[in-house]
mmCIF file of C-alpha atoms and ligand atoms in Angstrom:
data_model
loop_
_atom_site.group_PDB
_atom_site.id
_atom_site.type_symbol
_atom_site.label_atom_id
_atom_site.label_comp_id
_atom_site.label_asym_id
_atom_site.label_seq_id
_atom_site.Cartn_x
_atom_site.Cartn_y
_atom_site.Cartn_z
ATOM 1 C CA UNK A 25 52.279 131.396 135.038
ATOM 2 C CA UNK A 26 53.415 128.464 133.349
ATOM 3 C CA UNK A 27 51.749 125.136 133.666
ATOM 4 C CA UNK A 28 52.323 122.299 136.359
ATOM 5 C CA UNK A 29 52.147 119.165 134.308
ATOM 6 C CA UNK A 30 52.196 115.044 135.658
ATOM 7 C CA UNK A 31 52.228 112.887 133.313
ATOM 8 C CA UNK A 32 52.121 108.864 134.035
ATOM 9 C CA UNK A 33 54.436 107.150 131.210
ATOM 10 C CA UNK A 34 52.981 103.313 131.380
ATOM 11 C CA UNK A 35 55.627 102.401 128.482
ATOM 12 C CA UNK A 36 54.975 99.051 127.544
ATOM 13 C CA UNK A 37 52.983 97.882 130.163
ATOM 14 C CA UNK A 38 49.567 96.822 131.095
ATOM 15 C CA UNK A 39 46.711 94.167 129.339
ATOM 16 C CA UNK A 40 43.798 95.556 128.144
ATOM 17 C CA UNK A 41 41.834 94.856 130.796
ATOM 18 C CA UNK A 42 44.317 95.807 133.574
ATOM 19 C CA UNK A 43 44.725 99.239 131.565
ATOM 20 C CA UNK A 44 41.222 99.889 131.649
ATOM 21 C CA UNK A 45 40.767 99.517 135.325
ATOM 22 C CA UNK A 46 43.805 102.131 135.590
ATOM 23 C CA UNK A 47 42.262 104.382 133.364
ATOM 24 C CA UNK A 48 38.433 104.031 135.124
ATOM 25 C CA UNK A 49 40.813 104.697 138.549
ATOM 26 C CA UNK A 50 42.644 107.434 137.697
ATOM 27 C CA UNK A 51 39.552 108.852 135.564
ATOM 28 C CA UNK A 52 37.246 108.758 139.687
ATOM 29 C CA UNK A 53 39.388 110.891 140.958
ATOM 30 C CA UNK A 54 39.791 114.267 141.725
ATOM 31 C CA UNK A 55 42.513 116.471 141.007
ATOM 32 C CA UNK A 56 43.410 120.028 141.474
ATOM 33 C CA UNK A 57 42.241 122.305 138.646
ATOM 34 C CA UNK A 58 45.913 124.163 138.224
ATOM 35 C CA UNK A 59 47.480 120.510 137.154
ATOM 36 C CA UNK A 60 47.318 119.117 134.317
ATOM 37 C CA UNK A 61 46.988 115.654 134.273
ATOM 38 C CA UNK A 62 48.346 113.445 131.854
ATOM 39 C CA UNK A 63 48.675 109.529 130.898
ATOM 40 C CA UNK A 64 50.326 107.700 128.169
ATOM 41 C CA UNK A 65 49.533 104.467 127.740
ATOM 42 C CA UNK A 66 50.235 101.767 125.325
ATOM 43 C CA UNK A 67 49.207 103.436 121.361
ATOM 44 C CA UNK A 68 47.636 100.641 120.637
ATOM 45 C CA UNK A 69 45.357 101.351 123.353
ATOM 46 C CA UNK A 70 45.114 105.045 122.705
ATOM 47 C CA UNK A 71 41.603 105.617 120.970
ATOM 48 C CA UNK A 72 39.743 103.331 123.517
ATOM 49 C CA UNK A 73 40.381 106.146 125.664
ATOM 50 C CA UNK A 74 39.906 109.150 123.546
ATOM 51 C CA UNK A 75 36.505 110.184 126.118
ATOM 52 C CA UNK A 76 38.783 110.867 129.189
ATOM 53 C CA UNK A 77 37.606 113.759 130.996
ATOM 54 C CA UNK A 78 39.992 114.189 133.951
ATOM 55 C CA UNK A 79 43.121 113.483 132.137
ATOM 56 C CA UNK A 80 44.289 114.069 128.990
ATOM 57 C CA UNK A 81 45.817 111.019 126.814
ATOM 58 C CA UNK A 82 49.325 111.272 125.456
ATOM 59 C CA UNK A 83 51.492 108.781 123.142
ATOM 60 C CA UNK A 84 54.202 107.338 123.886
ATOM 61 C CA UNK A 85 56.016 108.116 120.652
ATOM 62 C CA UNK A 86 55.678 109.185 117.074
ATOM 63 C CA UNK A 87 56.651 108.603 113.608
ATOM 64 C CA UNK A 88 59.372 111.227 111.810
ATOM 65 C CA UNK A 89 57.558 110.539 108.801
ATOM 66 C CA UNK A 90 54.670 111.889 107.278
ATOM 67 C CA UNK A 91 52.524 108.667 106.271
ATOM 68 C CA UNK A 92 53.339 105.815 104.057
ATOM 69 C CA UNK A 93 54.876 102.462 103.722
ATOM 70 C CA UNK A 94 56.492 102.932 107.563
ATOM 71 C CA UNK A 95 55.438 98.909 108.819
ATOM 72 C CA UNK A 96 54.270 99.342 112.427
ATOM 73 C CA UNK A 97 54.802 103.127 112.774
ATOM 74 C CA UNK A 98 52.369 105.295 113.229
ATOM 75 C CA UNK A 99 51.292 109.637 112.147
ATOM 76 C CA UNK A 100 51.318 112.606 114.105
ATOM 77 C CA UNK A 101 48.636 113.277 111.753
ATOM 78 C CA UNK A 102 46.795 109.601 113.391
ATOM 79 C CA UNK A 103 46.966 111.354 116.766
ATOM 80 C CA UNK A 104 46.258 113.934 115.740
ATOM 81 C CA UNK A 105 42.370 112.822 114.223
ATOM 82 C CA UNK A 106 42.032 110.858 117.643
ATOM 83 C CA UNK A 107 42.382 114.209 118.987
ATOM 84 C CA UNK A 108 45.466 113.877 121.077
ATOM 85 C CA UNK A 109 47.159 116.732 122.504
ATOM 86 C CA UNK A 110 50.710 115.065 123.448
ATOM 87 C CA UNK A 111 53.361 112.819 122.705
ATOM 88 C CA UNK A 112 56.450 112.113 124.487
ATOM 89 C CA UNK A 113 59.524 112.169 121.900
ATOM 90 C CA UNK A 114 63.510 111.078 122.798
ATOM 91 C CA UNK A 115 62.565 108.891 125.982
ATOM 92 C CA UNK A 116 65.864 107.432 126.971
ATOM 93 C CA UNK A 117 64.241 103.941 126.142
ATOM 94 C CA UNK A 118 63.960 104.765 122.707
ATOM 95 C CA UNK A 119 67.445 106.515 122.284
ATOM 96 C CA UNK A 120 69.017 103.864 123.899
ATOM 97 C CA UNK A 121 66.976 100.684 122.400
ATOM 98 C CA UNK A 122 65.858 102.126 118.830
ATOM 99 C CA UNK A 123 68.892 104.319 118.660
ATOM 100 C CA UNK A 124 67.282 107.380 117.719
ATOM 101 C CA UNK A 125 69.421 109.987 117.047
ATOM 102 C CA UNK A 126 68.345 114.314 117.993
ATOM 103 C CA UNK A 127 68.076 115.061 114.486
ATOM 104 C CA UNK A 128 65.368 111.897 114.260
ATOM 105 C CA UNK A 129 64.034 113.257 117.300
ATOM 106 C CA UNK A 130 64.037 116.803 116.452
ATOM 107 C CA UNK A 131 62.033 115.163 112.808
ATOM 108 C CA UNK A 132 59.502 113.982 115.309
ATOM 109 C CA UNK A 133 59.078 117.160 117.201
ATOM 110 C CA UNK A 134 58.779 119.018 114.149
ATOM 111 C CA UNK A 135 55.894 116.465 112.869
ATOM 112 C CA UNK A 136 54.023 117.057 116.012
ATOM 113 C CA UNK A 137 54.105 120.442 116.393
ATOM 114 C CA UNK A 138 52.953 120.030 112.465
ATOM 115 C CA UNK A 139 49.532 118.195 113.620
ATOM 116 C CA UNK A 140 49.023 120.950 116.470
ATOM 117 C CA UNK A 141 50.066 118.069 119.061
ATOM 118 C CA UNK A 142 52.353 118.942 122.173
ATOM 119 C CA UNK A 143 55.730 117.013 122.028
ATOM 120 C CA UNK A 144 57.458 116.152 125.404
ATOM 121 C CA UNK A 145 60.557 116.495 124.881
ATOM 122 C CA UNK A 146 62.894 114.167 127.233
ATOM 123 C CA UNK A 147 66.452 114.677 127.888
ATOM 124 C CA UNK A 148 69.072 113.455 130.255
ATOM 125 C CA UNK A 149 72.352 112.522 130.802
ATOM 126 C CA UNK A 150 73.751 108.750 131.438
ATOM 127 C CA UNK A 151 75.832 107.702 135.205
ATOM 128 C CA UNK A 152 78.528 108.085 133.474
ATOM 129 C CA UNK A 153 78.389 111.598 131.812
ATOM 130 C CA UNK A 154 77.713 112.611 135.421
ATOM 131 C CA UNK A 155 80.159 111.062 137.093
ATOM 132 C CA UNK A 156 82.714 112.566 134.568
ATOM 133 C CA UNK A 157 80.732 115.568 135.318
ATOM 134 C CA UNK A 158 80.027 115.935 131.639
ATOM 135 C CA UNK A 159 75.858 116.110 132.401
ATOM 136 C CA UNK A 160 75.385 120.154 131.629
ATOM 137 C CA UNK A 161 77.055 119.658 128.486
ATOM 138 C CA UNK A 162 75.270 116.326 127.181
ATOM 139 C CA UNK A 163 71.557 117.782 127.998
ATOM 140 C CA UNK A 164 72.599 121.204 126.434
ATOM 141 C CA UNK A 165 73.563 119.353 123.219
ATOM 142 C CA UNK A 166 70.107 116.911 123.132
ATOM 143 C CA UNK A 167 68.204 120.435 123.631
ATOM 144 C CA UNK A 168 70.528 122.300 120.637
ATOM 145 C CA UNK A 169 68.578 121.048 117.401
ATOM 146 C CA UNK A 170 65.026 122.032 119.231
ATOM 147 C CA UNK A 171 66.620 125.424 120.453
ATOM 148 C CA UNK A 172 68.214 126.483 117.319
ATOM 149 C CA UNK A 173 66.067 124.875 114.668
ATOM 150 C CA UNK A 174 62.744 125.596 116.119
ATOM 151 C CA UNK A 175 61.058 129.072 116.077
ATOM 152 C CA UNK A 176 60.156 130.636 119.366
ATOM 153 C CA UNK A 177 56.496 130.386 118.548
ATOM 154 C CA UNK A 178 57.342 126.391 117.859
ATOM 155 C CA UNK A 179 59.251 126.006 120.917
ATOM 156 C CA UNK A 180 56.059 127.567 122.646
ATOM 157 C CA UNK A 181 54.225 124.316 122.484
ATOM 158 C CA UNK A 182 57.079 122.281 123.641
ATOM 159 C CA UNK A 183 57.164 120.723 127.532
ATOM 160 C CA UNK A 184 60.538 119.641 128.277
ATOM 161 C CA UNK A 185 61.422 116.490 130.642
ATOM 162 C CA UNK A 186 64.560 116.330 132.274
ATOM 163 C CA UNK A 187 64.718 112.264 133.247
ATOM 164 C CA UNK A 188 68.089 112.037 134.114
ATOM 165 C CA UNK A 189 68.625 108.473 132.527
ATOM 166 C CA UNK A 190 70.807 106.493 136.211
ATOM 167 C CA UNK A 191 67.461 107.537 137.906
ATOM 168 C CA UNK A 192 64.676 105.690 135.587
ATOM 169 C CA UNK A 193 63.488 102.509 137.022
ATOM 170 C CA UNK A 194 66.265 102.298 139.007
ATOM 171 C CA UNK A 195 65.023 104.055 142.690
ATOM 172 C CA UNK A 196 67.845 106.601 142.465
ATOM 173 C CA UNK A 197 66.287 109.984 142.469
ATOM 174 C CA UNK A 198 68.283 112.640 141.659
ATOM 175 C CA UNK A 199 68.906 114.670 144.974
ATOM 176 C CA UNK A 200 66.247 117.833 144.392
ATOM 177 C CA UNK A 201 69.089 120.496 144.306
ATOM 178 C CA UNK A 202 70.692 118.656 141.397
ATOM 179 C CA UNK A 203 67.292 118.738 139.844
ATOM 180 C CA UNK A 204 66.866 122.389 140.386
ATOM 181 C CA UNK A 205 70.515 122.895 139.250
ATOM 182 C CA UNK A 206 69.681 120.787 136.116
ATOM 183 C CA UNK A 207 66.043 122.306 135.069
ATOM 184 C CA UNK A 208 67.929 126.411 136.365
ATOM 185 C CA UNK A 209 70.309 125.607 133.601
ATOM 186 C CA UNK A 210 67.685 124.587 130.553
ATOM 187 C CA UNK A 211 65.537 127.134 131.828
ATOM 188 C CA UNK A 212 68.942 129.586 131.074
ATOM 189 C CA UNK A 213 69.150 127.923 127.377
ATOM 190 C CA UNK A 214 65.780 128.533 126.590
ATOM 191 C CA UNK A 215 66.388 132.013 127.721
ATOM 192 C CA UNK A 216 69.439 132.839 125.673
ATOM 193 C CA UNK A 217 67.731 131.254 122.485
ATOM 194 C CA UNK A 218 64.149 132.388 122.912
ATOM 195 C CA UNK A 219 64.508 135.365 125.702
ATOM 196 C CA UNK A 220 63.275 135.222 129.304
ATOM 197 C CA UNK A 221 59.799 135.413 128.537
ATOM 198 C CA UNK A 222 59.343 132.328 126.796
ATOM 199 C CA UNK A 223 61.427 130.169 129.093
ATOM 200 C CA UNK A 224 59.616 131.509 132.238
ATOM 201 C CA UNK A 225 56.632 130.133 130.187
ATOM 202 C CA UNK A 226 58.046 126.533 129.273
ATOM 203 C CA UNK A 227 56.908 123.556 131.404
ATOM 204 C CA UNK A 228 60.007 121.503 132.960
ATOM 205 C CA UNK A 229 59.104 118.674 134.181
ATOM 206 C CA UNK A 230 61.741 116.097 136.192
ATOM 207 C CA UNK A 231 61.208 112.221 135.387
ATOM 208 C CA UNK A 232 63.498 109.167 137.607
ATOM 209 C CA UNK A 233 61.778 107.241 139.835
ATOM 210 C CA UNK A 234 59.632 110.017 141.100
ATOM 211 C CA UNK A 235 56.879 108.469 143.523
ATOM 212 C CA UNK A 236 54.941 109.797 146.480
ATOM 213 C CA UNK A 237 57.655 109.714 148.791
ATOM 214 C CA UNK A 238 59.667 112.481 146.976
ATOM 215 C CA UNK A 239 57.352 114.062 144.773
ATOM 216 C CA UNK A 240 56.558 117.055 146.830
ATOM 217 C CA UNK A 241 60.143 117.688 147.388
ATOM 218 C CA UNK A 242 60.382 118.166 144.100
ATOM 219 C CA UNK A 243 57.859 119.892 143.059
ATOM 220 C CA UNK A 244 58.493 122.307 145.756
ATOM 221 C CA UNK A 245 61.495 123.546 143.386
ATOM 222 C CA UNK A 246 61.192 126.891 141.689
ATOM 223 C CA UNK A 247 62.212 124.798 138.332
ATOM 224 C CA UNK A 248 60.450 122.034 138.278
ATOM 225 C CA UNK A 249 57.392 122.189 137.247
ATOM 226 C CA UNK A 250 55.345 118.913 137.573
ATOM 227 C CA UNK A 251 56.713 115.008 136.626
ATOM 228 C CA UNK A 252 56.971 112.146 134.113
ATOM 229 C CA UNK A 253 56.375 109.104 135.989
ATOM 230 C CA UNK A 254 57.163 105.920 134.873
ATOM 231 C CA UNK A 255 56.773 102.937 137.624
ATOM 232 C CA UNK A 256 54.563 104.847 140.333
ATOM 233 C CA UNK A 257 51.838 106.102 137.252
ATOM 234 C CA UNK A 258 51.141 101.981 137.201
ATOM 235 C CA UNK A 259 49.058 102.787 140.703
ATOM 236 C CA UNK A 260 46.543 104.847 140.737
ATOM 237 C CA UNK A 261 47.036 105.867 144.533
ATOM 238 C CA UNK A 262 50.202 106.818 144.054
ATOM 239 C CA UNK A 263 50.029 108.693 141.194
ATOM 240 C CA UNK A 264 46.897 110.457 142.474
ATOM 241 C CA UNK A 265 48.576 111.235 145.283
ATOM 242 C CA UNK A 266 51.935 112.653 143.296
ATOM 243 C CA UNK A 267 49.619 114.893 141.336
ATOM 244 C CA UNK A 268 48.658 116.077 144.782
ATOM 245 C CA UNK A 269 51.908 116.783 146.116
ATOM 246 C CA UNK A 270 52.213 120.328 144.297
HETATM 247 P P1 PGA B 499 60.391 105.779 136.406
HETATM 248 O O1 PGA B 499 60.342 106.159 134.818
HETATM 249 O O2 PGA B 499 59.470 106.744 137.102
HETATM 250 O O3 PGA B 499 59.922 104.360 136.475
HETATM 251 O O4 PGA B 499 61.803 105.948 136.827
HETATM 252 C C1 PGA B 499 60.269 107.491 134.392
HETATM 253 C C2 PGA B 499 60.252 107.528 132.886
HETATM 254 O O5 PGA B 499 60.941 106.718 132.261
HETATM 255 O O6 PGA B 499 59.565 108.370 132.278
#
C-alpha cells in the first residue's frame, strides 16, 4: 500500500506570528492515521517548528551543493540535523523564477536523498505545452534524469507531484480524468524504469489549486495519491478538511 500524502506548500508567505497560529491550528487537530500530513513553511521558520507532532515539517527547497561559500543557500545536510524528513525540489516557481534547470534539480534530489531526507519531486507542464498537446512528453522529460540516473532503491524515497503549472494559483483545476490520465502515465514510467513493484509503491500526489471543494474528487482517483496545496494550506479549515477528503 503506498502512502496518501497532503502536504500544505505556504511558499513565501506568512509573518512569524501569523505562521505560528497556523502551525498551533493545524497542530489541534485531528487527522486520520493512514495520511500523512505535511507542511512547508517558510525555511527560515523551519526549526521553530522542529516539535510538531501531528505533522511533519518539510522545506521548501534545497541547496545542490554540499556546504560552503553558497550566500543565502542553505544544506540538505542543515535539514537534515533539524531532523527534517522532506523537501520539495523543481516547484514550478523556482524553475520558472530561479531558472533551475533538471540536471540542477536532479543535483538537489541527489543531495537529499544523500542526508536521508525525502525529496518531492514536482513536475508539470505549462498552458501552452497542453494546448499543443505536448504535456505527456514535457513531464516525461522533467522525470528522465530522476528515472534514469537514480537507482531503484534511490527512487524509493522519492514522492512525486504532478502540479500541472496553468492550474497553480490560478483556480483552474485540472479536470480529475486528466489528472488520472497524467499520474496513469508517470506511474507507467516508473514502471518501465524501476518495474511495477516500485511504482505501485511511489506516492503521486496532484498540486493546482486543489481546495476542499475538489479535493475528494481527486483523491478518489486510483492515481492520485494525496495533494500539494498551495493557497488552501494558508487555512487551517480547509486544509484540515482536504486531508479529510480521502
Ligand atoms: P495552489 O499551489 O494550490 O495555490 O495552486 C499549489 C503549489 O504551488 O504547490
Amino acid at each position: 500500500m503506498r502512502k496518501k500524502i497532503v502536504a500544505g506548500n505556504w511558499k513565501m508567505n506568512l509573518n512569524k506570528s501569523d505562521a505560528h497560529i497556523l502551525y498551533k491550528n493545524l497542530e489541534s487537530k485531528s487527522y486520520p492515521n493512514d495520511v500523512e500530513v505535511i507542511i512547508a513553511p517558510a525555511s527560515i521558520y523551519l526549526d521553530s517548528f522542529s516539535n510538531a507532532s501531528k505533522v511533519s515539517i518539510s522545506s521548501q527547497d534545497v541547496s545542490a551543493n554540499d556546504n560552503g561559500a553558497f550566500t543565502g543557500e542553505f544544506s540538505a545536510e542543515m535539514l537534515s540535523s533539524m531532523n527534517l524528513r522532506f523537501a520539495i525540489v523543481g516547484h514550478s516557481e523556482r524553475r520558472t523564477f530561479h531558472k533551475e534547470s533538471d540536471l540542477l534539480i536532479f543535483q538537489k534530489v541527489k543531495m537529499l536523498l544523500k542526508h536521508g531526507i525525502t525529496p518531492i519531486f514536482c513536475c508539470g507542464e505549462s498552458l501552452s505545452d497542453r494546448e499543443s498537446k505536448n504535456h505527456f512528453n514535457i513531464v516525461k522529460s522533467q522525470l528522465s534524469q530522476i528515472l534514469t540516473m537514480l537507482s531503484k532503491k534511490e527512487f524509493s524515497k522519492v514522492v512525486v507531484a504532478y502540479e500541472p503549472v496553468w492550474a497553480i494559483g490560478t483556480g483552474l483545476t485540472a479536470d480529475p480524468q486528466d489528472a488520472q490520465d497524467m499520474h496513469s502515465f508517470i506511474r507507467g514510467l516508473i514502471s518501465e524504469a524501476f518495474g511495477s513493484e516500485a511504482s505501485e509503491l511511489t506516492s503521486i500526489l496532484y498540486g493546482g489549486s486543489c481546495k476542499p471543494s475538489n479535493s475528494r474528487e481527486l483523491f478518489s482517483m486510483k492515481d492520485i495519491d494525496g495533494g500539494l496545496i498551495g493557497g488552501a494550506s494558508l487555512d487551517s479549515e480547509s486544509f484540515e478538511s482536504i486531508v479529510n477528503s480521502f
